[in-house]
């Protein structure tokens, strides 16, 4: 994967994450209280869905941080090298996820 391909892939994934955030906004909204028995079950289900949406939001936020760091490494000419040992990261690993910052040896 070339640096240009990596940049395009990272920016495309960043746009996908923004769209996922937009779509899931309603799922993260506060759950309204209903007092009847069906309402309690519905509210519990809604609260579970809300918690899952919030967890997904946290994962997207972490992925955006990895993407931002990878774009900075691209700008600085450090992309493709392990942040821990300095060795080159395998092309297959970078092709799978251009935001990785460590080689397989250091990541494990």
Short mmCIF file of C-alpha atoms in Angstrom, two decimals:
data_model
loop_
_atom_site.label_atom_id
_atom_site.label_comp_id
_atom_site.label_asym_id
_atom_site.label_seq_id
_atom_site.Cartn_x
_atom_site.Cartn_y
_atom_site.Cartn_z
CA UNK A 1 0.00 0.00 0.00
CA UNK A 2 1.43 3.35 -1.00
CA UNK A 3 1.22 6.45 1.17
CA UNK A 4 -1.34 7.99 -1.21
CA UNK A 5 -3.50 4.84 -1.04
CA UNK A 6 -3.21 4.84 2.74
CA UNK A 7 -4.23 8.49 2.98
CA UNK A 8 -7.26 7.88 0.73
CA UNK A 9 -8.29 4.82 2.73
CA UNK A 10 -7.90 6.66 6.05
CA UNK A 11 -9.89 9.67 4.86
CA UNK A 12 -12.61 7.42 3.43
CA UNK A 13 -12.89 5.53 6.72
CA UNK A 14 -13.02 8.84 8.61
CA UNK A 15 -15.97 9.89 6.42
CA UNK A 16 -17.70 6.55 7.07
CA UNK A 17 -17.31 7.04 10.81
CA UNK A 18 -18.83 10.52 10.58
CA UNK A 19 -21.82 9.09 8.69
CA UNK A 20 -22.22 6.32 11.28
CA UNK A 21 -22.21 8.99 14.00
CA UNK A 22 -24.90 10.94 12.18
CA UNK A 23 -27.09 7.86 11.70
CA UNK A 24 -26.77 6.62 15.28
CA UNK A 25 -27.42 9.99 16.94
CA UNK A 26 -31.01 9.13 17.79
CA UNK A 27 -30.01 5.81 19.39
CA UNK A 28 -27.79 7.61 21.89
CA UNK A 29 -30.54 10.01 23.00
CA UNK A 30 -31.93 9.82 26.56
CA UNK A 31 -34.62 7.21 27.10
CA UNK A 32 -38.03 8.50 28.21
CA UNK A 33 -39.76 7.02 31.26
CA UNK A 34 -43.06 5.13 30.88
CA UNK A 35 -44.75 3.72 33.98
CA UNK A 36 -46.86 0.83 32.64
CA UNK A 37 -45.47 -2.72 32.61
CA UNK A 38 -45.02 -2.81 28.83
CA UNK A 39 -43.36 0.58 29.09
CA UNK A 40 -40.82 -0.72 31.62
CA UNK A 41 -39.82 -3.58 29.31
CA UNK A 42 -39.67 -1.24 26.35
CA UNK A 43 -37.61 1.21 28.38
CA UNK A 44 -35.19 -1.54 29.46
CA UNK A 45 -34.79 -2.56 25.82
CA UNK A 46 -34.30 1.07 24.80
CA UNK A 47 -31.72 1.57 27.56
CA UNK A 48 -29.82 -1.53 26.37
CA UNK A 49 -29.88 -0.24 22.79
CA UNK A 50 -28.72 3.17 24.03
CA UNK A 51 -25.81 1.59 25.93
CA UNK A 52 -24.78 -0.36 22.82
CA UNK A 53 -24.97 2.79 20.69
CA UNK A 54 -22.83 4.67 23.22
CA UNK A 55 -20.25 1.84 23.22
CA UNK A 56 -20.14 1.96 19.43
CA UNK A 57 -19.65 5.72 19.62
CA UNK A 58 -16.66 5.23 21.94
CA UNK A 59 -15.16 2.68 19.51
CA UNK A 60 -15.63 5.11 16.61
CA UNK A 61 -13.99 7.88 18.64
CA UNK A 62 -10.98 5.63 19.35
CA UNK A 63 -10.76 4.67 15.68
CA UNK A 64 -10.88 8.34 14.65
CA UNK A 65 -7.98 9.02 17.03
CA UNK A 66 -5.98 6.18 15.40
CA UNK A 67 -6.79 7.58 11.96
CA UNK A 68 -5.73 11.08 12.99
CA UNK A 69 -2.44 9.73 14.38
CA UNK A 70 -1.83 7.74 11.17
CA UNK A 71 -2.47 10.85 9.04
CA UNK A 72 0.02 12.77 11.19
CA UNK A 73 2.59 9.98 10.72
CA UNK A 74 1.98 10.23 6.96
CA UNK A 75 2.60 13.98 7.07
CA UNK A 76 5.80 13.47 9.05
CA UNK A 77 7.11 10.64 6.85
CA UNK A 78 6.88 8.12 9.71
CA UNK A 79 3.93 6.07 8.44
CA UNK A 80 4.66 2.39 7.90
CA UNK A 81 7.22 2.17 10.68
CA UNK A 82 6.57 0.69 14.11
CA UNK A 83 6.20 3.38 16.77
CA UNK A 84 7.80 1.07 19.32
CA UNK A 85 10.77 -0.60 17.63
CA UNK A 86 11.14 1.50 14.47
CA UNK A 87 11.05 -1.47 12.09
CA UNK A 88 8.87 -1.48 8.98
CA UNK A 89 5.33 -2.74 9.46
CA UNK A 90 4.40 -5.58 7.10
CA UNK A 91 2.56 -4.42 3.98
CA UNK A 92 -0.19 -6.99 4.55
CA UNK A 93 -0.82 -5.51 7.99
CA UNK A 94 -0.89 -1.96 6.62
CA UNK A 95 -3.18 -3.00 3.75
CA UNK A 96 -5.61 -4.50 6.24
CA UNK A 97 -5.55 -1.42 8.50
CA UNK A 98 -3.50 1.60 7.44
CA UNK A 99 -3.94 3.14 10.91
CA UNK A 100 -1.83 0.53 12.73
CA UNK A 101 1.10 1.99 14.61
CA UNK A 102 2.99 -1.15 15.65
CA UNK A 103 4.41 -4.21 13.94
CA UNK A 104 3.02 -7.64 14.79
CA UNK A 105 5.87 -8.33 17.20
CA UNK A 106 5.32 -5.17 19.22
CA UNK A 107 1.53 -5.29 19.06
CA UNK A 108 1.34 -8.71 20.71
#
